[in-house]
Amino acid sequence: MKVLVAVKRVVDYNVKVRVKSDNTAVDTANVKMSMNPFDEIAIEEAVRLKEKGMATEIIAVSCGVTQCQETLRTAMAIGADRAILVESNEDLQPLAVAKLLKALVDKEQPGLIILGKQAIDDDCNQTGQMLAALADLPQVTFASKIELADGKATVSREIDGGSETLQVTLPAVVTADLRLNEPRYVTLPNIMKAKKKPLEVLKPEDLGVDVTPRIKTLKVNEPPKRSAGIKVPDVATLVAKLKTEAKVI
């Protein structure tokens, strides 16, 4: 069974995000980029499934600029067998990415598609759901445990106030939550091996997909700075300030 995993190149989670001076977008010039943490979890889960003998091949896919090849090499260092980059300089929005992934699903015919539940840059949490709808596949989001048997996937997921377990028939789309696993440390030998693994580069036109943005960002602002806290002498003063100033009680 093939497992297709989508990975995204984002600003590293340790970096403080800054807005451009003209407020048009987030400044990514000379900023450290890395794989979206949720996608790293998705790759790790695919590798674990292969180690259990439930998957035969792992295909890592990324959509974006040429530098996304670095992210795909990281995915192959974790354990993906080969990679596909759909190269585009457009601002790829969730629907466009979902259409590109749908075209690749039609081409590769994977038995399981795993994505991170969301990207830490736009926090859209849309691509997996849109892909499932476009490809007419069953889906389970926010997975915290995945088990495969008899052509079906049994997936545990967190919901408000508890958890639930769902079973879907493969092929299916699953989006990974933080509690699914802890990604392994990428060793230097595996990084070197990843350089020799095949990486195919395609264009959106090769897949017959129009990636023209449908949503326009008008303005990007940094959140307002928080004011400094104050000390109060006693509980009575605290309660009074919560009533009159903060107005929360």
Short mmCIF file of C-alpha atoms in Angstrom, two decimals:
data_model
loop_
_atom_site.label_atom_id
_atom_site.label_comp_id
_atom_site.label_asym_id
_atom_site.label_seq_id
_atom_site.Cartn_x
_atom_site.Cartn_y
_atom_site.Cartn_z
CA MET A 1 0.00 0.00 0.00
CA LYS A 2 1.22 3.47 -0.89
CA VAL A 3 0.97 6.24 1.67
CA LEU A 4 0.98 9.82 0.39
CA VAL A 5 1.97 12.51 2.88
CA ALA A 6 1.66 16.24 2.23
CA VAL A 7 4.28 18.51 3.83
CA LYS A 8 4.49 22.30 3.90
CA ARG A 9 7.44 24.66 4.23
CA VAL A 10 6.67 27.26 6.90
CA VAL A 11 8.47 29.77 9.10
CA ASP A 12 10.19 27.77 11.86
CA TYR A 13 8.10 27.62 15.03
CA ASN A 14 10.99 29.03 17.09
CA VAL A 15 11.14 32.23 15.01
CA LYS A 16 9.29 35.37 16.07
CA VAL A 17 7.08 36.28 13.12
CA ARG A 18 7.32 39.87 11.89
CA VAL A 19 5.08 41.78 9.51
CA LYS A 20 6.45 43.64 6.49
CA SER A 21 6.68 47.42 6.82
CA ASP A 22 3.97 47.88 4.16
CA ASN A 23 1.59 45.50 6.03
CA THR A 24 1.10 43.30 2.97
CA ALA A 25 2.34 40.01 4.41
CA VAL A 26 4.60 38.29 6.91
CA ASP A 27 8.30 38.99 6.35
CA THR A 28 10.07 35.76 5.32
CA ALA A 29 13.31 37.30 4.01
CA ASN A 30 16.34 35.68 5.70
CA VAL A 31 14.03 33.83 8.09
CA LYS A 32 14.64 30.21 9.06
CA MET A 33 12.11 27.91 7.39
CA SER A 34 11.29 24.32 8.29
CA MET A 35 8.68 21.60 7.89
CA ASN A 36 5.29 22.29 9.41
CA PRO A 37 5.33 20.40 12.76
CA PHE A 38 1.98 18.66 12.13
CA ASP A 39 3.27 17.44 8.75
CA GLU A 40 6.40 16.09 10.45
CA ILE A 41 4.09 14.04 12.67
CA ALA A 42 2.26 12.82 9.54
CA ILE A 43 5.53 11.66 7.95
CA GLU A 44 6.57 9.92 11.17
CA GLU A 45 3.26 8.04 11.30
CA ALA A 46 3.65 6.89 7.70
CA VAL A 47 7.16 5.61 8.47
CA ARG A 48 5.88 3.74 11.51
CA LEU A 49 3.16 2.11 9.39
CA LYS A 50 5.83 1.01 6.92
CA GLU A 51 7.99 -0.37 9.72
CA LYS A 52 4.99 -2.45 10.85
CA GLY A 53 4.70 -3.85 7.31
CA MET A 54 1.40 -2.09 6.60
CA ALA A 55 2.79 0.24 3.91
CA THR A 56 5.11 -0.50 1.02
CA GLU A 57 5.98 3.02 -0.17
CA ILE A 58 5.83 6.52 1.27
CA ILE A 59 5.53 9.48 -1.09
CA ALA A 60 6.13 12.96 0.32
CA VAL A 61 4.47 15.82 -1.57
CA SER A 62 4.93 19.56 -1.25
CA CYS A 63 3.49 22.48 -3.19
CA GLY A 64 5.30 25.79 -3.43
CA VAL A 65 8.58 27.45 -4.30
CA THR A 66 11.81 25.71 -5.32
CA GLN A 67 13.12 25.83 -1.74
CA CYS A 68 10.42 23.33 -0.75
CA GLN A 69 12.88 20.70 -2.01
CA GLU A 70 14.73 21.14 1.30
CA THR A 71 11.54 20.26 3.18
CA LEU A 72 11.05 17.20 1.00
CA ARG A 73 14.64 16.09 1.60
CA THR A 74 13.91 16.29 5.33
CA ALA A 75 10.83 14.13 4.81
CA MET A 76 12.94 11.58 2.95
CA ALA A 77 15.54 11.69 5.72
CA ILE A 78 12.77 10.77 8.19
CA GLY A 79 11.83 7.83 5.98
CA ALA A 80 9.86 8.77 2.86
CA ASP A 81 10.91 6.75 -0.21
CA ARG A 82 10.49 9.46 -2.83
CA ALA A 83 9.12 12.95 -3.19
CA ILE A 84 7.11 15.13 -5.56
CA LEU A 85 7.32 18.91 -5.66
CA VAL A 86 4.58 20.85 -7.43
CA GLU A 87 6.56 24.01 -8.06
CA SER A 88 4.75 27.34 -8.15
CA ASN A 89 5.53 30.92 -7.17
CA GLU A 90 1.85 31.72 -6.68
CA ASP A 91 0.39 32.25 -3.23
CA LEU A 92 -1.05 28.75 -2.92
CA GLN A 93 -4.26 28.77 -0.92
CA PRO A 94 -5.87 25.66 0.66
CA LEU A 95 -8.28 25.00 -2.23
CA ALA A 96 -5.46 25.18 -4.80
CA VAL A 97 -3.29 22.81 -2.74
CA ALA A 98 -6.23 20.42 -2.31
CA LYS A 99 -6.77 20.38 -6.10
CA LEU A 100 -3.07 19.67 -6.70
CA LEU A 101 -3.11 16.86 -4.14
CA LYS A 102 -6.28 15.44 -5.68
CA ALA A 103 -4.53 15.29 -9.07
CA LEU A 104 -1.59 13.47 -7.46
CA VAL A 105 -3.95 11.07 -5.66
CA ASP A 106 -5.53 10.22 -9.02
CA LYS A 107 -2.05 9.66 -10.47
CA GLU A 108 -0.46 7.68 -7.62
CA GLN A 109 -3.55 5.87 -6.25
CA PRO A 110 -2.36 5.74 -2.61
CA GLY A 111 -4.20 3.62 -0.05
CA LEU A 112 -3.84 6.29 2.64
CA ILE A 113 -3.29 10.05 2.54
CA ILE A 114 -1.96 11.69 5.71
CA LEU A 115 -1.68 15.45 6.26
CA GLY A 116 -1.00 17.63 9.26
CA LYS A 117 -4.27 18.93 10.70
CA GLN A 118 -3.18 22.51 9.93
CA ALA A 119 -0.18 24.65 9.03
CA ILE A 120 1.27 26.91 11.71
CA ASP A 121 1.56 29.86 9.31
CA ASP A 122 -2.04 30.37 8.17
CA ASP A 123 -3.81 28.02 10.64
CA CYS A 124 -6.46 27.34 7.98
CA ASN A 125 -7.17 23.68 8.85
CA GLN A 126 -8.87 23.23 5.46
CA THR A 127 -6.67 21.33 3.01
CA GLY A 128 -7.34 17.79 4.30
CA GLN A 129 -11.09 18.31 4.38
CA MET A 130 -11.14 19.89 0.91
CA LEU A 131 -9.01 17.06 -0.50
CA ALA A 132 -11.39 14.44 0.91
CA ALA A 133 -14.35 16.25 -0.65
CA LEU A 134 -12.69 16.67 -4.06
CA ALA A 135 -11.45 13.07 -4.18
CA ASP A 136 -14.72 11.71 -2.70
CA LEU A 137 -12.84 9.84 0.02
CA PRO A 138 -13.74 9.17 3.66
CA GLN A 139 -11.85 11.34 6.14
CA VAL A 140 -10.91 11.49 9.80
CA THR A 141 -9.44 14.69 11.22
CA PHE A 142 -7.31 15.38 14.33
CA ALA A 143 -6.10 11.78 14.60
CA SER A 144 -4.37 10.78 17.84
CA LYS A 145 -4.05 7.07 16.93
CA ILE A 146 -4.20 5.13 13.64
CA GLU A 147 -4.56 1.37 13.23
CA LEU A 148 -4.86 -0.41 9.88
CA ALA A 149 -6.42 -3.85 9.35
CA ASP A 150 -8.48 -5.64 6.68
CA GLY A 151 -8.58 -2.66 4.32
CA LYS A 152 -9.88 -0.32 7.01
CA ALA A 153 -8.41 2.35 9.26
CA THR A 154 -9.50 2.68 12.87
CA VAL A 155 -8.72 6.19 14.03
CA SER A 156 -9.01 7.74 17.48
CA ARG A 157 -9.51 11.48 17.60
CA GLU A 158 -10.05 14.18 20.17
CA ILE A 159 -13.35 16.01 20.32
CA ASP A 160 -14.76 18.64 22.68
CA GLY A 161 -15.04 17.05 26.08
CA GLY A 162 -13.54 13.68 25.21
CA SER A 163 -12.50 11.40 22.36
CA GLU A 164 -14.10 9.19 19.73
CA THR A 165 -12.99 6.29 17.57
CA LEU A 166 -14.01 6.06 13.92
CA GLN A 167 -13.49 3.38 11.29
CA VAL A 168 -13.17 4.23 7.61
CA THR A 169 -12.63 2.14 4.50
CA LEU A 170 -9.35 2.71 2.67
CA PRO A 171 -8.36 4.69 0.69
CA ALA A 172 -9.01 7.54 3.10
CA VAL A 173 -7.71 10.95 4.19
CA VAL A 174 -6.42 11.37 7.75
CA THR A 175 -5.12 14.58 9.35
CA ALA A 176 -2.62 14.28 12.20
CA ASP A 177 -2.87 15.89 15.62
CA LEU A 178 -0.01 16.54 18.05
CA ARG A 179 -0.69 13.45 20.17
CA LEU A 180 -0.40 11.01 17.26
CA ASN A 181 3.34 10.49 17.83
CA GLU A 182 6.67 12.16 18.53
CA PRO A 183 8.81 12.48 15.36
CA ARG A 184 12.21 10.84 15.45
CA TYR A 185 15.50 12.70 15.39
CA VAL A 186 16.90 12.87 11.86
CA THR A 187 20.40 11.39 11.78
CA LEU A 188 23.23 12.52 9.51
CA PRO A 189 23.46 9.17 7.63
CA ASN A 190 19.75 9.43 6.78
CA ILE A 191 20.21 13.02 5.62
CA MET A 192 22.95 11.82 3.26
CA LYS A 193 20.79 8.94 2.00
CA ALA A 194 17.92 11.37 1.36
CA LYS A 195 20.06 13.25 -1.16
CA LYS A 196 20.06 10.17 -3.40
CA LYS A 197 16.32 9.48 -3.23
CA PRO A 198 14.22 10.50 -6.27
CA LEU A 199 12.54 13.90 -6.23
CA GLU A 200 10.16 14.67 -9.11
CA VAL A 201 9.36 18.29 -9.95
CA LEU A 202 6.04 19.13 -11.62
CA LYS A 203 4.18 22.33 -12.45
CA PRO A 204 0.48 22.94 -11.72
CA GLU A 205 -0.10 23.02 -15.49
CA ASP A 206 1.26 19.45 -15.74
CA LEU A 207 -1.57 18.37 -13.45
CA GLY A 208 -4.18 20.54 -15.18
CA VAL A 209 -4.84 22.65 -12.08
CA ASP A 210 -5.47 26.41 -11.97
CA VAL A 211 -3.86 27.78 -8.79
CA THR A 212 -4.85 31.42 -9.25
CA PRO A 213 -5.57 32.87 -5.77
CA ARG A 214 -9.27 33.40 -5.03
CA ILE A 215 -8.78 35.29 -1.78
CA LYS A 216 -6.88 38.57 -1.50
CA THR A 217 -5.13 39.61 1.69
CA LEU A 218 -5.88 43.29 2.26
CA LYS A 219 -3.74 43.95 5.29
CA VAL A 220 -1.59 42.14 7.86
CA ASN A 221 -1.12 43.65 11.31
CA GLU A 222 0.84 42.57 14.34
CA PRO A 223 -1.30 41.96 17.45
CA PRO A 224 -1.46 44.89 19.89
CA LYS A 225 1.24 44.89 22.53
CA ARG A 226 0.10 43.74 25.95
CA SER A 227 0.34 46.28 28.73
CA ALA A 228 2.47 45.49 31.75
CA GLY A 229 0.85 43.84 34.72
CA ILE A 230 0.43 45.54 38.10
CA LYS A 231 0.61 44.41 41.70
CA VAL A 232 -2.28 44.98 44.08
CA PRO A 233 -2.02 45.12 47.86
CA ASP A 234 -4.97 42.88 48.68
CA VAL A 235 -7.86 40.80 47.35
CA ALA A 236 -10.39 43.61 47.80
CA THR A 237 -8.39 45.87 45.47
CA LEU A 238 -8.06 43.04 42.94
CA VAL A 239 -11.83 42.43 42.92
CA ALA A 240 -12.50 46.17 42.58
CA LYS A 241 -10.18 46.47 39.58
CA LEU A 242 -11.71 43.40 37.93
CA LYS A 243 -15.11 45.01 38.31
CA THR A 244 -14.38 48.62 37.39
CA GLU A 245 -11.37 48.47 35.06
CA ALA A 246 -11.29 45.02 33.44
CA LYS A 247 -15.07 44.62 33.75
CA VAL A 248 -14.84 40.84 33.75
CA ILE A 249 -16.92 40.29 36.86
#
